[in-house]
Short mmCIF file of C-alpha atoms and ligand atoms in Angstrom, two decimals:
data_model
loop_
_atom_site.label_atom_id
_atom_site.label_comp_id
_atom_site.label_asym_id
_atom_site.label_seq_id
_atom_site.Cartn_x
_atom_site.Cartn_y
_atom_site.Cartn_z
CA MET A 9 144.62 82.97 103.08
CA LYS A 10 144.97 80.36 100.22
CA SER A 11 141.55 80.85 97.70
CA TYR A 12 140.39 79.02 94.78
CA PHE A 13 137.60 80.10 91.89
CA ILE A 14 136.17 77.66 89.77
CA ILE A 15 134.42 78.21 86.40
CA THR A 16 132.69 75.54 84.89
CA PHE A 17 130.99 74.52 81.51
CA GLY A 18 128.50 72.19 80.68
CA CYS A 19 125.65 70.37 82.15
CA GLN A 20 123.96 70.24 86.09
CA MET A 21 126.37 67.11 86.38
CA ASN A 22 130.08 68.99 86.07
CA GLU A 23 128.25 72.00 87.78
CA HIS A 24 127.87 69.47 90.62
CA ASP A 25 131.66 67.86 90.35
CA SER A 26 132.11 71.88 90.90
CA GLU A 27 131.00 71.38 93.62
CA VAL A 28 132.71 68.50 95.07
CA LEU A 29 136.00 69.84 93.71
CA ALA A 30 135.33 73.17 95.87
CA GLY A 31 134.65 70.68 98.93
CA MET A 32 138.04 69.51 98.75
CA LEU A 33 139.40 71.92 98.23
CA GLU A 34 138.25 74.09 101.71
CA ALA A 35 139.29 70.44 103.16
CA LYS A 36 142.80 71.28 102.05
CA GLY A 37 142.57 74.34 103.63
CA PHE A 38 141.28 76.49 100.85
CA VAL A 39 138.52 79.31 101.11
CA ALA A 40 136.31 80.63 97.73
CA ALA A 41 137.37 83.82 96.43
CA ASP A 42 134.69 86.44 95.69
CA SER A 43 136.20 86.63 91.80
CA MET A 44 138.70 85.13 89.49
CA GLU A 45 141.09 88.35 90.09
CA GLU A 46 141.10 87.80 93.53
CA ALA A 47 141.46 83.55 93.61
CA SER A 48 145.18 81.47 94.59
CA ILE A 49 144.36 78.63 92.50
CA ILE A 50 141.67 78.66 89.35
CA LEU A 51 140.37 75.60 88.62
CA LEU A 52 138.27 75.43 84.54
CA ASN A 53 135.92 72.57 85.08
CA THR A 54 135.45 71.86 81.22
CA CYS A 55 132.95 70.22 78.62
CA CYS A 56 133.68 68.92 75.08
CA VAL A 57 130.48 68.27 73.92
CA ARG A 58 130.15 70.83 71.46
CA GLU A 59 133.31 72.95 69.95
CA THR A 60 131.44 76.07 71.35
CA ALA A 61 131.97 75.01 75.11
CA GLU A 62 136.12 74.06 74.02
CA ASN A 63 136.19 77.56 72.43
CA LYS A 64 134.84 79.12 75.46
CA VAL A 65 137.79 77.69 77.09
CA PHE A 66 141.06 77.69 74.67
CA SER A 67 139.65 81.83 74.99
CA LEU A 68 139.72 81.94 78.92
CA LEU A 69 143.13 79.84 78.94
CA GLY A 70 144.65 82.78 76.58
CA ARG A 71 143.71 85.33 78.61
CA LEU A 72 145.24 84.00 82.19
CA ARG A 73 148.30 83.86 80.66
CA GLN A 74 148.99 87.81 81.09
CA ARG A 75 147.51 87.42 85.14
CA LYS A 76 150.18 84.02 85.07
CA MET A 77 153.16 86.01 84.08
CA ALA A 78 151.74 89.04 86.69
CA HIS A 79 151.26 86.67 89.16
CA PRO A 80 153.44 83.72 88.93
CA ASP A 81 152.51 82.26 92.12
CA LEU A 82 148.79 81.79 91.03
CA ILE A 83 147.78 78.06 89.89
CA ILE A 84 145.66 77.46 87.14
CA GLY A 85 144.10 74.14 86.93
CA VAL A 86 142.08 72.19 84.04
CA CYS A 87 139.84 69.67 84.29
CA GLY A 88 136.36 67.86 83.46
CA CYS A 89 135.83 65.91 80.57
CA MET A 90 138.48 67.95 77.75
CA PRO A 91 140.98 67.00 79.09
CA GLN A 92 139.83 63.37 79.02
CA GLN A 93 139.67 62.94 74.87
CA LYS A 94 142.99 61.42 73.21
CA ASN A 95 145.37 63.59 73.03
CA MET A 96 144.45 66.46 74.31
CA ALA A 97 145.95 67.36 78.04
CA SER A 98 148.90 67.15 76.35
CA ARG A 99 147.84 69.75 73.57
CA ILE A 100 146.60 71.64 76.89
CA ALA A 101 149.72 71.89 78.37
CA ARG A 102 151.68 72.47 74.26
CA LEU A 103 149.74 75.88 73.97
CA PHE A 104 149.13 77.04 77.26
CA SER A 105 152.48 75.99 78.48
CA TYR A 106 151.52 78.36 82.31
CA VAL A 107 148.77 75.78 83.28
CA ASP A 108 150.04 73.68 86.07
CA LEU A 109 147.95 70.82 86.71
CA VAL A 110 145.56 68.94 83.92
CA PHE A 111 143.51 66.06 85.22
CA GLY A 112 140.61 64.13 83.84
CA THR A 113 137.46 62.86 84.80
CA HIS A 114 138.07 59.82 86.22
CA ASN A 115 140.36 60.90 89.08
CA ALA A 116 139.19 64.18 89.81
CA HIS A 117 139.12 62.95 93.57
CA GLN A 118 143.00 62.79 93.00
CA LEU A 119 142.88 67.26 93.46
CA PRO A 120 144.01 67.33 96.91
CA GLU A 121 147.61 65.30 96.14
CA LEU A 122 147.87 66.50 92.63
CA LEU A 123 148.29 70.26 94.32
CA ASP A 124 151.18 68.17 96.08
CA ARG A 125 152.76 67.16 93.37
CA VAL A 126 152.04 71.19 91.10
CA ALA A 127 154.11 72.85 94.38
CA ASN A 128 157.37 70.48 93.17
CA SER A 129 157.00 70.62 89.57
CA LYS A 130 158.49 73.39 87.19
CA LYS A 131 156.24 71.52 84.51
CA THR A 132 152.83 71.26 83.43
CA VAL A 133 151.09 67.62 86.04
CA GLN A 134 149.36 66.07 84.00
CA GLU A 135 147.46 63.15 85.22
CA ILE A 136 144.34 61.23 83.37
CA TRP A 137 143.04 57.60 83.77
CA PRO A 138 141.59 56.21 80.61
CA ALA A 139 139.29 54.80 82.63
CA SER A 140 137.28 55.11 85.87
CA ARG A 141 138.96 52.85 88.78
CA GLY A 142 135.48 52.66 90.75
CA ILE A 143 133.22 55.35 92.46
CA SER A 144 135.36 57.15 95.00
CA GLU A 145 132.65 58.32 97.88
CA GLY A 146 132.99 60.35 100.75
CA HIS A 147 133.99 63.89 99.23
CA PRO A 148 131.50 66.26 100.63
CA ALA A 149 130.37 68.43 98.50
CA LYS A 150 130.35 72.68 99.34
CA ARG A 151 126.65 73.53 97.67
CA LYS A 152 126.34 76.74 95.94
CA ASP A 153 122.37 76.75 96.72
CA SER A 154 120.81 76.10 100.04
CA VAL A 155 117.65 74.93 98.91
CA ARG A 156 117.96 72.25 96.18
CA ALA A 157 120.49 70.14 96.48
CA TRP A 158 122.13 67.74 93.27
CA VAL A 159 123.15 64.60 93.97
CA THR A 160 124.03 62.33 91.42
CA ILE A 161 123.38 58.46 91.08
CA THR A 162 125.15 57.39 88.29
CA TYR A 163 128.80 58.20 86.58
CA GLY A 164 129.07 57.89 82.91
CA CYS A 165 127.09 56.62 79.71
CA ASN A 166 126.49 53.06 78.03
CA ASN A 167 124.57 54.38 75.27
CA PHE A 168 126.40 55.66 72.65
CA CYS A 169 124.94 57.67 70.73
CA THR A 170 126.88 58.09 67.48
CA TYR A 171 127.09 62.35 68.30
CA CYS A 172 127.79 62.30 71.08
CA ILE A 173 131.42 62.76 73.22
CA VAL A 174 130.03 62.30 76.75
CA PRO A 175 130.92 58.43 76.81
CA PHE A 176 134.15 58.78 75.85
CA VAL A 177 134.98 61.77 78.48
CA ARG A 178 132.62 59.88 81.39
CA GLY A 179 133.26 56.26 80.64
CA ARG A 180 131.26 53.12 81.20
CA GLU A 181 128.21 53.33 83.41
CA ARG A 182 128.45 53.10 87.28
CA SER A 183 125.37 53.38 89.38
CA ARG A 184 126.15 54.45 92.75
CA LYS A 185 124.87 51.98 96.09
CA GLN A 186 121.11 52.98 96.58
CA GLU A 187 122.74 53.35 100.50
CA ASP A 188 124.90 55.86 99.70
CA ILE A 189 122.77 57.90 97.25
CA LYS A 190 119.86 57.27 100.52
CA ALA A 191 122.21 58.89 103.08
CA GLU A 192 123.45 61.54 101.07
CA VAL A 193 119.88 62.38 100.59
CA ALA A 194 119.19 62.30 104.15
CA GLU A 195 121.84 64.23 105.19
CA LEU A 196 120.36 66.97 103.01
CA ALA A 197 116.99 66.98 104.43
CA GLY A 198 118.84 66.97 107.93
CA GLU A 199 120.92 70.20 106.56
CA GLY A 200 117.37 71.59 105.62
CA TYR A 201 117.46 70.98 101.20
CA LYS A 202 114.39 70.80 100.39
CA GLU A 203 114.58 69.56 97.21
CA ILE A 204 117.33 67.05 95.34
CA VAL A 205 117.74 66.63 92.11
CA LEU A 206 118.89 63.41 91.01
CA LEU A 207 122.17 63.41 88.47
CA GLY A 208 123.18 61.03 85.43
CA GLN A 209 123.42 60.99 82.04
CA ASN A 210 120.75 58.47 81.76
CA VAL A 211 118.82 58.18 85.54
CA ASN A 212 116.33 55.99 84.42
CA SER A 213 119.38 52.90 83.45
CA TYR A 214 120.22 53.36 86.64
CA GLY A 215 121.17 50.31 88.67
CA LYS A 216 121.43 47.87 85.96
CA ASP A 217 125.37 47.44 86.77
CA LEU A 218 124.30 46.36 90.61
CA GLU A 219 123.08 43.25 92.51
CA GLY A 220 119.57 42.76 94.30
CA GLY A 221 117.26 44.31 91.63
CA ARG A 222 117.51 48.11 92.56
CA ASP A 223 116.55 50.23 89.70
CA PHE A 224 115.63 53.53 89.46
CA ALA A 225 112.10 53.26 90.54
CA SER A 226 112.90 51.37 93.55
CA LEU A 227 115.42 54.08 94.26
CA LEU A 228 112.90 56.77 94.12
CA GLN A 229 110.49 54.71 96.52
CA CYS A 230 113.41 55.17 99.37
CA LEU A 231 113.70 58.37 98.93
CA GLU A 232 110.35 59.51 98.90
CA GLY A 233 110.13 58.55 102.76
CA ILE A 234 112.66 60.82 103.54
CA ASN A 235 111.69 62.99 106.61
CA GLY A 236 111.97 67.07 105.65
CA LEU A 237 112.47 66.12 102.17
CA GLU A 238 109.64 67.50 99.60
CA ARG A 239 110.46 67.39 95.81
CA ILE A 240 113.05 64.96 94.13
CA ARG A 241 113.98 65.60 90.50
CA TYR A 242 116.07 63.14 88.04
CA MET A 243 118.14 64.75 85.18
CA THR A 244 118.33 63.40 82.18
CA SER A 245 115.99 60.21 81.26
CA HIS A 246 116.51 58.10 78.02
CA PRO A 247 112.99 58.38 76.56
CA ARG A 248 113.94 54.18 75.90
CA ASP A 249 114.45 53.37 79.39
CA PHE A 250 111.19 54.97 80.28
CA ASN A 251 108.78 52.13 81.05
CA ASP A 252 105.33 51.26 82.43
CA GLY A 253 106.48 50.79 85.70
CA LEU A 254 108.44 53.77 86.02
CA ILE A 255 105.84 55.93 85.02
CA SER A 256 103.23 54.59 87.60
CA THR A 257 105.86 54.31 90.21
CA ILE A 258 106.36 58.34 89.93
CA ALA A 259 102.50 58.71 89.59
CA GLY A 260 102.02 57.48 92.45
CA LEU A 261 104.77 59.12 94.60
CA GLN A 262 103.59 62.22 96.22
CA LYS A 263 107.83 63.99 96.49
CA VAL A 264 108.82 63.10 92.58
CA CYS A 265 107.67 66.32 90.48
CA GLU A 266 105.42 66.13 87.38
CA HIS A 267 108.40 67.01 85.57
CA PHE A 268 110.00 65.06 82.83
CA HIS A 269 112.67 66.08 80.98
CA LEU A 270 112.87 63.20 77.72
CA PRO A 271 115.38 64.62 75.00
CA VAL A 272 113.95 62.83 71.89
CA GLN A 273 116.74 64.46 69.67
CA ALA A 274 115.21 64.30 66.01
CA GLY A 275 111.72 63.19 64.46
CA SER A 276 112.87 61.29 62.17
CA ASN A 277 112.75 57.48 62.06
CA ARG A 278 115.63 57.76 59.36
CA ILE A 279 117.77 59.79 61.57
CA LEU A 280 116.27 58.81 64.88
CA LYS A 281 118.42 55.22 63.79
CA LYS A 282 121.75 56.67 61.92
CA MET A 283 121.87 58.20 66.20
CA ASN A 284 121.46 54.99 68.07
CA ARG A 285 118.87 56.26 70.00
CA GLY A 286 116.81 53.53 70.27
CA TYR A 287 112.93 54.07 69.65
CA THR A 288 111.07 55.33 66.63
CA ARG A 289 108.75 58.89 66.41
CA GLU A 290 106.26 56.53 67.41
CA GLN A 291 107.23 54.85 70.37
CA TYR A 292 108.57 58.80 71.64
CA LEU A 293 104.75 60.01 71.32
CA ASP A 294 103.24 56.77 72.95
CA LEU A 295 105.40 57.29 76.24
CA ILE A 296 104.63 61.41 76.39
CA ARG A 297 100.72 60.02 75.95
CA LYS A 298 101.45 57.30 78.66
CA ILE A 299 102.48 59.87 80.80
CA ARG A 300 99.94 62.86 80.10
CA SER A 301 97.35 60.87 80.70
CA ALA A 302 99.16 58.83 83.80
CA VAL A 303 100.20 61.49 85.45
CA PRO A 304 97.62 65.42 85.44
CA GLN A 305 99.12 68.87 85.31
CA GLN A 306 102.67 67.41 83.69
CA SER A 307 104.73 69.37 82.24
CA ILE A 308 107.33 67.29 79.14
CA THR A 309 110.81 69.45 78.22
CA THR A 310 113.05 67.97 75.71
CA ASP A 311 116.98 68.45 73.67
CA ILE A 312 116.22 68.62 70.15
CA MET A 313 119.07 68.33 67.72
CA VAL A 314 119.58 69.74 63.72
CA GLY A 315 122.03 68.62 61.17
CA PHE A 316 122.51 65.18 62.58
CA PRO A 317 124.36 64.04 59.34
CA GLY A 318 122.37 63.13 56.10
CA GLU A 319 119.51 64.93 57.30
CA ASP A 320 117.67 66.41 54.25
CA ASP A 321 114.26 68.72 54.63
CA SER A 322 112.19 65.65 54.50
CA ASP A 323 114.01 64.48 57.75
CA PHE A 324 113.71 68.25 59.74
CA ASN A 325 109.96 68.00 58.93
CA ASP A 326 109.25 64.99 60.80
CA THR A 327 110.95 67.33 63.15
CA VAL A 328 109.01 69.79 63.36
CA ASP A 329 106.07 67.38 63.33
CA LEU A 330 106.92 65.90 66.09
CA ILE A 331 107.12 68.95 68.11
CA LYS A 332 103.87 70.15 66.30
CA LEU A 333 102.03 66.59 67.83
CA ALA A 334 104.67 66.48 70.94
CA ARG A 335 103.44 70.53 72.14
CA PHE A 336 107.01 70.21 74.66
CA ASP A 337 106.78 72.82 77.35
CA SER A 338 110.11 74.31 76.69
CA ALA A 339 113.03 72.44 74.47
CA TYR A 340 116.94 72.98 74.50
CA THR A 341 117.99 73.53 70.67
CA PHE A 342 121.42 72.16 69.70
CA VAL A 343 122.89 72.17 65.55
CA TYR A 344 124.64 69.43 65.37
CA ASN A 345 128.04 69.90 65.54
CA ALA A 346 130.98 66.46 64.26
CA ARG A 347 132.61 65.88 67.60
CA PRO A 348 136.24 63.94 66.78
CA GLY A 349 136.19 60.13 67.69
CA THR A 350 132.47 60.15 67.44
CA PRO A 351 130.91 57.71 64.88
CA ALA A 352 128.72 60.20 62.90
CA ALA A 353 132.05 62.38 62.67
CA ASP A 354 132.99 59.89 59.87
CA ILE A 355 130.00 60.19 58.68
CA LYS A 356 130.45 62.01 54.39
CA GLU A 357 127.29 63.65 54.14
CA GLN A 358 127.43 66.48 56.46
CA VAL A 359 124.43 69.21 56.90
CA PRO A 360 126.00 72.87 55.07
CA GLU A 361 126.34 75.41 57.94
CA ALA A 362 124.19 77.67 56.68
CA VAL A 363 121.04 74.98 56.14
CA LYS A 364 121.35 73.95 60.25
CA LYS A 365 121.12 77.93 61.05
CA ASP A 366 117.92 77.97 58.63
CA ARG A 367 116.35 74.62 60.49
CA ILE A 368 117.19 75.69 64.13
CA GLN A 369 115.88 79.40 63.38
CA THR A 370 112.68 78.10 62.33
CA LEU A 371 112.69 75.26 65.50
CA ILE A 372 113.10 77.62 67.56
CA LYS A 373 110.10 80.14 66.57
CA LEU A 374 107.77 77.16 66.44
CA GLN A 375 108.99 76.60 69.68
CA ASN A 376 108.57 79.36 71.34
CA GLN A 377 105.17 79.31 69.89
CA ILE A 378 104.54 76.30 71.68
CA SER A 379 106.18 77.61 74.76
CA LEU A 380 104.04 80.71 74.87
CA GLU A 381 100.51 79.13 74.50
CA LYS A 382 101.17 76.33 77.31
CA ASN A 383 102.93 78.62 79.37
CA ARG A 384 98.80 80.87 78.75
CA GLU A 385 97.60 77.48 79.69
CA GLU A 386 98.88 77.98 83.21
CA ILE A 387 96.61 81.20 84.15
CA GLY A 388 93.96 81.17 86.40
CA ARG A 389 95.61 77.70 87.64
CA CYS A 390 97.42 77.69 91.48
CA GLN A 391 101.04 76.80 91.36
CA ASP A 392 103.01 74.87 94.39
CA VAL A 393 106.78 77.14 94.42
CA LEU A 394 109.20 75.80 96.45
CA VAL A 395 110.86 79.98 97.08
CA GLU A 396 114.35 80.39 96.76
CA GLY A 397 114.57 83.56 97.14
CA GLU A 398 114.22 87.79 95.95
CA SER A 399 114.30 88.46 92.20
CA LYS A 400 117.72 90.56 91.75
CA LYS A 401 115.79 92.02 89.17
CA LYS A 402 112.75 92.46 89.88
CA PRO A 403 113.08 93.66 94.17
CA GLY A 404 109.74 93.15 95.84
CA LEU A 405 109.46 89.75 94.08
CA LEU A 406 110.15 86.22 95.28
CA TYR A 407 110.45 83.10 92.73
CA GLY A 408 110.33 79.80 92.54
CA ARG A 409 109.75 76.93 90.84
CA SER A 410 106.43 75.35 89.76
CA ARG A 411 106.42 71.28 90.51
CA GLY A 412 106.64 71.83 86.47
CA ASN A 413 110.14 73.68 86.75
CA LYS A 414 108.25 76.56 85.64
CA ILE A 415 110.04 79.34 87.05
CA VAL A 416 106.94 81.45 88.65
CA LEU A 417 107.43 85.09 90.04
CA PHE A 418 105.26 86.65 92.76
CA PRO A 419 105.20 89.91 95.38
CA CYS A 420 106.15 89.49 99.07
CA THR A 421 108.32 91.05 101.63
CA ARG A 422 108.81 88.37 103.30
CA ASN A 423 111.21 85.91 103.49
CA LEU A 424 110.39 82.93 102.70
CA ARG A 425 113.07 81.02 101.09
CA GLY A 426 112.58 76.83 101.18
CA LYS A 427 109.07 77.68 101.93
CA ILE A 428 106.84 75.96 99.98
CA VAL A 429 103.99 78.18 98.76
CA SER A 430 100.48 78.04 96.39
CA VAL A 431 100.37 80.93 93.82
CA ARG A 432 97.52 81.36 91.14
CA ILE A 433 98.97 82.29 88.01
CA THR A 434 97.76 85.51 86.84
CA GLU A 435 100.82 86.33 83.66
CA SER A 436 102.72 84.05 81.87
CA ARG A 437 105.84 84.61 79.69
CA LEU A 438 108.38 82.88 77.65
CA ALA A 439 110.40 81.67 80.00
CA HIS A 440 108.03 82.81 83.05
CA LEU A 441 104.81 83.00 84.79
CA SER A 442 103.71 85.62 87.53
CA GLY A 443 101.23 84.92 89.70
CA GLU A 444 100.41 85.85 93.44
CA MET A 445 100.26 83.97 96.52
CA VAL A 446 96.85 83.08 97.64
N1 LIG B 26 122.42 61.95 78.51
C1 LIG B 26 121.79 63.38 78.16
C2 LIG B 26 122.10 64.59 77.48
C3 LIG B 26 123.70 64.79 76.85
S1 LIG B 26 124.29 66.13 76.28
C4 LIG B 26 121.10 62.76 77.42
O1 LIG B 26 121.22 61.57 76.27
O2 LIG B 26 119.94 63.36 76.68
C5 LIG B 26 123.13 67.09 76.37
C6 LIG B 26 122.62 67.23 75.33
O3 LIG B 26 123.64 68.16 74.23
C7 LIG B 26 121.76 66.25 74.43
O4 LIG B 26 120.31 65.91 74.68
C8 LIG B 26 122.06 66.19 72.88
O5 LIG B 26 121.08 67.36 72.36
C9 LIG B 26 122.97 67.85 73.03
N2 LIG B 26 124.29 66.93 71.91
C10 LIG B 26 124.91 66.06 71.88
N3 LIG B 26 125.98 65.43 71.52
C11 LIG B 26 125.88 66.80 70.25
C12 LIG B 26 127.09 66.92 69.29
N4 LIG B 26 127.45 66.32 68.51
N5 LIG B 26 126.51 68.30 68.83
C13 LIG B 26 125.07 68.99 69.03
N6 LIG B 26 124.48 68.67 70.36
C14 LIG B 26 125.36 67.83 71.34
FE1 LIG B 27 124.95 61.14 74.55
FE2 LIG B 27 123.32 59.86 74.06
FE3 LIG B 27 125.30 59.18 76.58
FE4 LIG B 27 122.82 60.90 76.62
S1 LIG B 27 122.39 58.77 76.01
S2 LIG B 27 125.09 61.22 77.46
S3 LIG B 27 123.11 61.73 74.21
S4 LIG B 27 124.94 59.32 74.59
FE1 LIG B 28 129.83 68.70 78.55
FE2 LIG B 28 130.56 66.63 80.01
FE3 LIG B 28 128.78 67.26 80.78
S1 LIG B 28 130.85 67.13 77.64
S2 LIG B 28 127.73 68.14 78.82
S3 LIG B 28 129.98 68.11 81.21
S4 LIG B 28 129.35 65.61 80.33
#
């Protein structure tokens, strides 16, 4: 039996792309392998947002050399964002000549026919499209989870934040048709999925390229009515496009969760401008103030970066100050990494690595403190928890997420997977809450 194993790097968009690749492989007669060692095809779905992500791929490819020598029939494929960069596909083929197939983000749907080409080729098959030729619908995903399902609503990004490689490797923003999204979500609800996560690099600019004024707010409204579906989440929203109308739509919809992931990136207006983010710190703080007053018991999370070129002590202090004012429930913190081909990579005044390290440590310490305090505020409250299963580390405990996207653990011996239960929070930690079912 031919079997496949996909290793995914990067964001949830990529995770979900891997589910679609898995669906295509299953339609071609492959089955999922339990481990990389057992697989007859290994696919690496790659990320290039930071150099560390790329290095992981290079080192895994290096380790696969021996496997390929011992098993010449093994097929190794590399896809996703990395090969979509200039000259990267040929570089991979040159450095790792035993790789059988390299393809990009715009032609991922070609996987079945590309595998046929691999069978007839001695050299690495390389097929990269420089730009999208339209959204390819109708590829059923083989999903990993049975409670929460990811649904892509937009591909690509038009924002061109000056540090970011994503618009170069994912292309221009394309929105799926509202009807196609609705049909997919209705099917998922029919299969028993309780929660969907709408995915895009900037979900709240959904629909700008569609006719008929169907924007993100109208998409949420149309999905709210789907029977069986309990929760709607979305990732990622851009502060610039989060307007008052969207806040009031979300406040009025019962299924849309009270979790706002709004990457701020920096707290200094000078740096925000250089990043091309399209808002000031004052506008950002105003936005979260509005959200907090319109949506009770919300949680707000963010992405923040240190060490953007030219960031001096006073810029960094502005970021520290913004974190103190915003009081995020949690934050993903990143050290700026120059990506070849992006405008910021060409700025001369790059911040020394030691300074970046210092700054990220300060940020993490401060944010952890605030996250702990925010989680402590949850003690005594009741949370609706959508149960995902039994904790692997702590048998006898079930785990799930609150509407604010916090992990909640509670003791229970029944199988409540997929059920929503009310849990009174009794304890809080940095990364989870614990409580008892009421
Ligand atoms: N579209 C989303 C996420 C993009 S990538 C958004 O706009 O927020 C996820 C995060 O990676 C970004 O929010 C940013 O904080 C970080 N990131 C992007 N490019 C980076 C770079 N060159 N160096 C370090 N972090 C980066
Ligand atoms: Fe990158 Fe900015 Fe687009 Fe996010 S919005 S993917 S950070 S360019
Ligand atoms: Fe990485 Fe591509 Fe996502 S570069 S973060 S996998 S869009």
